[in-house]
CSV table of C-alpha atoms in Angstrom, one decimal:
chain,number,residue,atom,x,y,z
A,1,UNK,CA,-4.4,-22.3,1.6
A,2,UNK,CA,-3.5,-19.1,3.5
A,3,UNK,CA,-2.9,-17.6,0.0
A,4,UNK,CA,-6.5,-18.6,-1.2
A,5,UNK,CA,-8.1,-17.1,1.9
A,6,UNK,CA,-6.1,-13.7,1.3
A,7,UNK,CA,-7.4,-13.3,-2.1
A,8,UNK,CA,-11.6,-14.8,-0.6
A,9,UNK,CA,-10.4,-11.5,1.9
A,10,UNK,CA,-9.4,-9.3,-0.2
A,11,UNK,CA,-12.0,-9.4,-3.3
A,12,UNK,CA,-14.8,-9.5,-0.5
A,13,UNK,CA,-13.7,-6.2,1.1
A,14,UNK,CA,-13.6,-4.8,-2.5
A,15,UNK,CA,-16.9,-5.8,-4.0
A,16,UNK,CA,-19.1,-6.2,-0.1
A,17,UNK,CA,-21.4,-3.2,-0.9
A,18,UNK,CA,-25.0,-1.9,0.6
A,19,UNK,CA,-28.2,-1.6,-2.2
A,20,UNK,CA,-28.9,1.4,-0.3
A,21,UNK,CA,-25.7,3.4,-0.3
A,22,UNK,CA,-25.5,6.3,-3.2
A,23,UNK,CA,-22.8,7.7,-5.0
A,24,UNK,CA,-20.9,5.2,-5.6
A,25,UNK,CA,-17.5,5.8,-8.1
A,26,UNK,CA,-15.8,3.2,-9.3
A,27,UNK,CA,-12.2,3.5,-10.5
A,28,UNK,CA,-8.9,1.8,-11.9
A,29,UNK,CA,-5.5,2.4,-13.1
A,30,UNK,CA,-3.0,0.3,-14.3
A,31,UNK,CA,1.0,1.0,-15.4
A,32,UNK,CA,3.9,-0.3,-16.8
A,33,UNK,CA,7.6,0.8,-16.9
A,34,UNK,CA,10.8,0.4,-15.5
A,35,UNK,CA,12.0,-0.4,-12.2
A,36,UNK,CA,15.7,-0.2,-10.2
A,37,UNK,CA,16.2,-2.3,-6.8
A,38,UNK,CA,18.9,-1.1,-4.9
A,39,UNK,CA,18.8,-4.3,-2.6
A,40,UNK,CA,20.0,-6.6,-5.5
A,41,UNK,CA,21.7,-3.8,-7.9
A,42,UNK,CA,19.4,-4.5,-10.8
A,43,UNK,CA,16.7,-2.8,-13.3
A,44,UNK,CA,13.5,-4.7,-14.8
A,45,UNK,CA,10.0,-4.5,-15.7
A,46,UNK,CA,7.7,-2.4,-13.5
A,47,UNK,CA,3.6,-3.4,-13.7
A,48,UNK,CA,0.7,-1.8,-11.0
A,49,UNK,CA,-3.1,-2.3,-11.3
A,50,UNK,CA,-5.6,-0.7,-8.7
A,51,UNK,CA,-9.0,-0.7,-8.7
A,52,UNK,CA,-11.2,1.1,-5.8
A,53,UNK,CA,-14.6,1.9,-4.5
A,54,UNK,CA,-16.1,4.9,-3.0
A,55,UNK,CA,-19.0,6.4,-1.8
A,56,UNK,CA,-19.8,9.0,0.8
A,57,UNK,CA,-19.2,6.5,3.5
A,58,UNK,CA,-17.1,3.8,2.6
A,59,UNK,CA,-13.4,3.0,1.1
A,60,UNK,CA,-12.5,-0.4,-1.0
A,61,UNK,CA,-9.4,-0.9,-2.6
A,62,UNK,CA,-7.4,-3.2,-4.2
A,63,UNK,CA,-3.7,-2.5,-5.7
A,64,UNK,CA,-1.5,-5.3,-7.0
A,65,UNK,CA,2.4,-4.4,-7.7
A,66,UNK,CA,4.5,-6.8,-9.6
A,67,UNK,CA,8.3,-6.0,-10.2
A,68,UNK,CA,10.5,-9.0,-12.3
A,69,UNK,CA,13.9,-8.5,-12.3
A,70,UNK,CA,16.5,-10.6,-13.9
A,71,UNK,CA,17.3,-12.7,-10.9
A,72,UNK,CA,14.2,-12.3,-8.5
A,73,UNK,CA,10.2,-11.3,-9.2
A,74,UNK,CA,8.8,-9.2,-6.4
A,75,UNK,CA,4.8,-9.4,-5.8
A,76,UNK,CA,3.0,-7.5,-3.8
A,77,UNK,CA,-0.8,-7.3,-3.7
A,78,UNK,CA,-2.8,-4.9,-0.9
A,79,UNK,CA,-6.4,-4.8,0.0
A,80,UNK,CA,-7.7,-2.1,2.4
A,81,UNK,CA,-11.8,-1.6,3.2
A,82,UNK,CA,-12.7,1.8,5.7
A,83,UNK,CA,-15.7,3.2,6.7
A,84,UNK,CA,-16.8,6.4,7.5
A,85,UNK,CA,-18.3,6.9,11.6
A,86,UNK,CA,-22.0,8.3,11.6
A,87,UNK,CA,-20.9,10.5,14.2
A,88,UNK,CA,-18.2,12.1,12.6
A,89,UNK,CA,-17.9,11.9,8.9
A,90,UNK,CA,-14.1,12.7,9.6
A,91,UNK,CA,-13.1,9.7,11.4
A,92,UNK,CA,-13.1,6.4,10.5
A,93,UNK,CA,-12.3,2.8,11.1
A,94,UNK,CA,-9.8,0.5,8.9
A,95,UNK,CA,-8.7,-3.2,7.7
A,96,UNK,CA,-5.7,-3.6,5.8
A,97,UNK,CA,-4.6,-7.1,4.2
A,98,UNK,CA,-1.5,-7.4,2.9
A,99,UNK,CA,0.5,-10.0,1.0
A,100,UNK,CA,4.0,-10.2,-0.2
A,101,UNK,CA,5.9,-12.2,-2.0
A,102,UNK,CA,10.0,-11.0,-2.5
A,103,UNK,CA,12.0,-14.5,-4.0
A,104,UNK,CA,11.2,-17.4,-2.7
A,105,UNK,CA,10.4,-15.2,0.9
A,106,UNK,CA,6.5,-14.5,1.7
A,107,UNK,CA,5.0,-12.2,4.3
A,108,UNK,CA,1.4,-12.1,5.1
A,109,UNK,CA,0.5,-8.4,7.2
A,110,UNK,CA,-2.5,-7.2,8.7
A,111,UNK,CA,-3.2,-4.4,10.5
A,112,UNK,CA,-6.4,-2.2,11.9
A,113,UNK,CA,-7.5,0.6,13.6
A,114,UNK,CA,-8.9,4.4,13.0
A,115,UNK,CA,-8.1,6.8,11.0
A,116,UNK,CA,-8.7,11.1,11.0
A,117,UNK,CA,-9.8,13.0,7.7
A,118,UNK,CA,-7.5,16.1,8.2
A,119,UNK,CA,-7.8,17.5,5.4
A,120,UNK,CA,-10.5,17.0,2.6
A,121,UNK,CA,-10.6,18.9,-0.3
A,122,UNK,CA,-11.0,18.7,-4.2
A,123,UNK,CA,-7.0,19.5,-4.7
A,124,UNK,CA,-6.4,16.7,-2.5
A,125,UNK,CA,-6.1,15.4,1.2
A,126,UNK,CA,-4.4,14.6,4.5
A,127,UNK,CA,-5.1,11.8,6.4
A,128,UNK,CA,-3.5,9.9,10.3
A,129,UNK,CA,-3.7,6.9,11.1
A,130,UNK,CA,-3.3,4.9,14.4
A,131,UNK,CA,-3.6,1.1,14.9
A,132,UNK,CA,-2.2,-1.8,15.6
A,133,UNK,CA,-0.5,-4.7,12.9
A,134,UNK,CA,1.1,-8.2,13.0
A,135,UNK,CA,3.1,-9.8,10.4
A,136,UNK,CA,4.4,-13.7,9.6
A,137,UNK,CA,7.5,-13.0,7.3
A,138,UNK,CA,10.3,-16.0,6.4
A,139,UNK,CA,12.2,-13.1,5.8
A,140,UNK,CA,14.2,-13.7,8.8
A,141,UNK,CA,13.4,-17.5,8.2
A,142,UNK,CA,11.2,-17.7,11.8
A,143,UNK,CA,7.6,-18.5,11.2
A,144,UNK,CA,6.9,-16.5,14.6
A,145,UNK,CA,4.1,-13.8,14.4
A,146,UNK,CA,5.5,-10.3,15.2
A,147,UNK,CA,3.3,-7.6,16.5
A,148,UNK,CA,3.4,-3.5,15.8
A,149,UNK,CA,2.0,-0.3,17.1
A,150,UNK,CA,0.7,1.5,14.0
A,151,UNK,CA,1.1,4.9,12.8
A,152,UNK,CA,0.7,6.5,9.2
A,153,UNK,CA,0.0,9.7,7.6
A,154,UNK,CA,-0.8,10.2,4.0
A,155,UNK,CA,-0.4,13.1,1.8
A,156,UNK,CA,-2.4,13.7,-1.5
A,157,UNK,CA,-2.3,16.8,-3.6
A,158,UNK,CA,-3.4,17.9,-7.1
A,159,UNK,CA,-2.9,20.2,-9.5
A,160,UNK,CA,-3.7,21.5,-12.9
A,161,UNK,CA,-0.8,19.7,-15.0
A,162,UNK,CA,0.4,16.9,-12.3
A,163,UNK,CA,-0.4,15.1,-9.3
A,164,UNK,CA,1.8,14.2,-5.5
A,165,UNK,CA,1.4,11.4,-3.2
A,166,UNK,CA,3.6,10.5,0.0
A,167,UNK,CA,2.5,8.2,2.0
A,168,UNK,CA,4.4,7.5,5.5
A,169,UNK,CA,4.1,4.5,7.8
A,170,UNK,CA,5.8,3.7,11.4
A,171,UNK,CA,5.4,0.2,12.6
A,172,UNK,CA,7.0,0.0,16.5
A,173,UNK,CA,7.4,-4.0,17.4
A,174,UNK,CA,5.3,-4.0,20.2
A,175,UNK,CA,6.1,-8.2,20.6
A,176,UNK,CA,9.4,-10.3,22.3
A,177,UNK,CA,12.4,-10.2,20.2
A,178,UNK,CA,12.6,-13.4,18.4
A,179,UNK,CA,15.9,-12.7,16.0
A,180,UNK,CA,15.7,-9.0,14.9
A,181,UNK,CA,13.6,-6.1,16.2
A,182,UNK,CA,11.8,-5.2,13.0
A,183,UNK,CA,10.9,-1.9,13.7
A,184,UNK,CA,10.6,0.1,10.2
A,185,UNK,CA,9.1,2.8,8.3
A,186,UNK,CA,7.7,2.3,5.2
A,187,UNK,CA,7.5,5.4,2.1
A,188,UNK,CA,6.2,5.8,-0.9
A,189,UNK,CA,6.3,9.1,-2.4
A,190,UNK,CA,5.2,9.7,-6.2
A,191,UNK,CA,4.7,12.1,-8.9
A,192,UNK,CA,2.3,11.8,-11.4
A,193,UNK,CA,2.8,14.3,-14.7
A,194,UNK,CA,-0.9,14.3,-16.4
A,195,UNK,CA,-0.8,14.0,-20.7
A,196,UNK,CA,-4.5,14.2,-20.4
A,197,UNK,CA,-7.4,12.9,-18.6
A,198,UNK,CA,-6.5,9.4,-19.4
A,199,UNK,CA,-2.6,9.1,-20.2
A,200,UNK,CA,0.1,10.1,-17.1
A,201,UNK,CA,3.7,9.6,-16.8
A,202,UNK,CA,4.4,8.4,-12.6
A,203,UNK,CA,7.8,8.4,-11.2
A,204,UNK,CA,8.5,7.3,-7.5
A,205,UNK,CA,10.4,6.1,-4.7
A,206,UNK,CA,9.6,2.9,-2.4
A,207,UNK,CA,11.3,2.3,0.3
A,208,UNK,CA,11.6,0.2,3.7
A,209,UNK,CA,13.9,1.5,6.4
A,210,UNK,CA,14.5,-0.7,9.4
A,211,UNK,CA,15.2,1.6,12.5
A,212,UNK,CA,17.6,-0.8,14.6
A,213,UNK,CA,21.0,-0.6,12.8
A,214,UNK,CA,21.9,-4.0,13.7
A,215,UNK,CA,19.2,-6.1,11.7
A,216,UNK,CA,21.8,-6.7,8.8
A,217,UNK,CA,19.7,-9.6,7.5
A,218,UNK,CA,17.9,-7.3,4.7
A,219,UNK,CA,19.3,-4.4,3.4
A,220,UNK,CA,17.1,-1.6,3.3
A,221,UNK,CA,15.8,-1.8,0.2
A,222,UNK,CA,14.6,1.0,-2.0
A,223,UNK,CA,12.4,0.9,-5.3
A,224,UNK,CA,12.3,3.8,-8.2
A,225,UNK,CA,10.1,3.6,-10.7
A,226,UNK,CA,8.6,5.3,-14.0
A,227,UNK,CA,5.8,4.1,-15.9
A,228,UNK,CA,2.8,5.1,-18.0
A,229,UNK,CA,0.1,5.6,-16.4
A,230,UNK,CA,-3.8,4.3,-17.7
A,231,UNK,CA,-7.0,5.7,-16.0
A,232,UNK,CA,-9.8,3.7,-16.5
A,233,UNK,CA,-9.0,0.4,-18.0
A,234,UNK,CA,-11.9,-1.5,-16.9
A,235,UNK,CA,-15.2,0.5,-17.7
């Protein structure tokens, strides 16, 4: 059931649009390659789609990430919606949905809050964000809800031949203690090689670092990846 509302969540952020709103761009991208998890010591198949919407005032987008290894499939699928204040076309609110599925270990995340164009040009942009999040993960096999103090910053830049992207995100447990103080930061960095205006090569890094050395119940795992990059899939 909860799964079945995520997805009723998720596709209604990315497709909930206004008649009246202009300049709308449509756009999607989906890869394939290979994938090394540190956490369990093994390579496999590495598949991403995302699909977005944008117009001068508001964001939708969907990305879904689906790692199989030999031993363990890891699923991860992430729907965020922001829009744009009238007062300031810098700042803006956002929603986040988030779903993962590691084994036979789920986590459902959400988090909120507002968000600072700092940088908006055509080679790229910076943006901070500020918020707060929950999570119900059986990760540490405890059904209880665990609330965060949000913070992220994101980094996009392009160039002529190749494109970067680092995205950074602190989440402070804000809530009692249950088991383990999760407390982590969450990275993705990646570089994108461009073969032309349809065909890239991607390689990058994903990883999950908790900050309290004692929480030895998941090793902090990191993801590398390279794969071939489509634009434009669905037209």
């Amino acid at each position: 059931m909860i799964k079945k509302r995520f997805f009723f969540f998720a596709l209604s952020y990315l497709f909930a649009h206004n008649p009246e709103q202009k300049n709308i761009v449509w756009t999607n991208f989906v890869r394939l390659g290979i994938v090394s998890n540190t956490e369990i010591n093994q390579t496999g198949l590495s598949s991403f789609y995302r699909i977005k919407r944008v117009n001068d005032n508001t964001f939708r987008d969907l990305r879904i990430y689906a790692h199989f290894f030999k031993s363990v499939s890891d699923i991860r699928i992430r729907s965020k919606s922001s829009n744009k204040y009238d007062f300031n076309s810098r700042l803006y609110h956002f929603t986040t949905y988030v779903y993962h599925k590691s084994g036979e270990n789920l986590r459902y995340h959400f988090n909120q809050g507002l968000g600072a164009l700092i940088k908006d040009e055509i080679q790229g942009n910076i943006t901070s964000e500020i918020g707060w999040a929950y999570d119900k993960s059986d990760f540490i096999e405890s059904d209880e809800k665990t609330t965060y103090l949000k913070s992220a910053i994101t980094i996009d830049r392009d160039f002529s031949k190749f494109k970067t992207k680092a995205e950074l995100e602190y989440y402070h447990q804000i809530s009692e203690v249950v088991l383990f103080n999760l407390s982590r930061f969450q990275t993705i960095v990646e570089f994108q090689f461009l073969i032309n205006e349809t065909w890239s090569t991607v390689i990058g890094i994903d990883r999950e670092v908790y900050t309290e050395s004692s929480n030895r119940f998941r090793i902090d795992p990191i993801t590398i990846y390279i794969s071939i990059n489509r634009k434009g899939l669905l037209n």
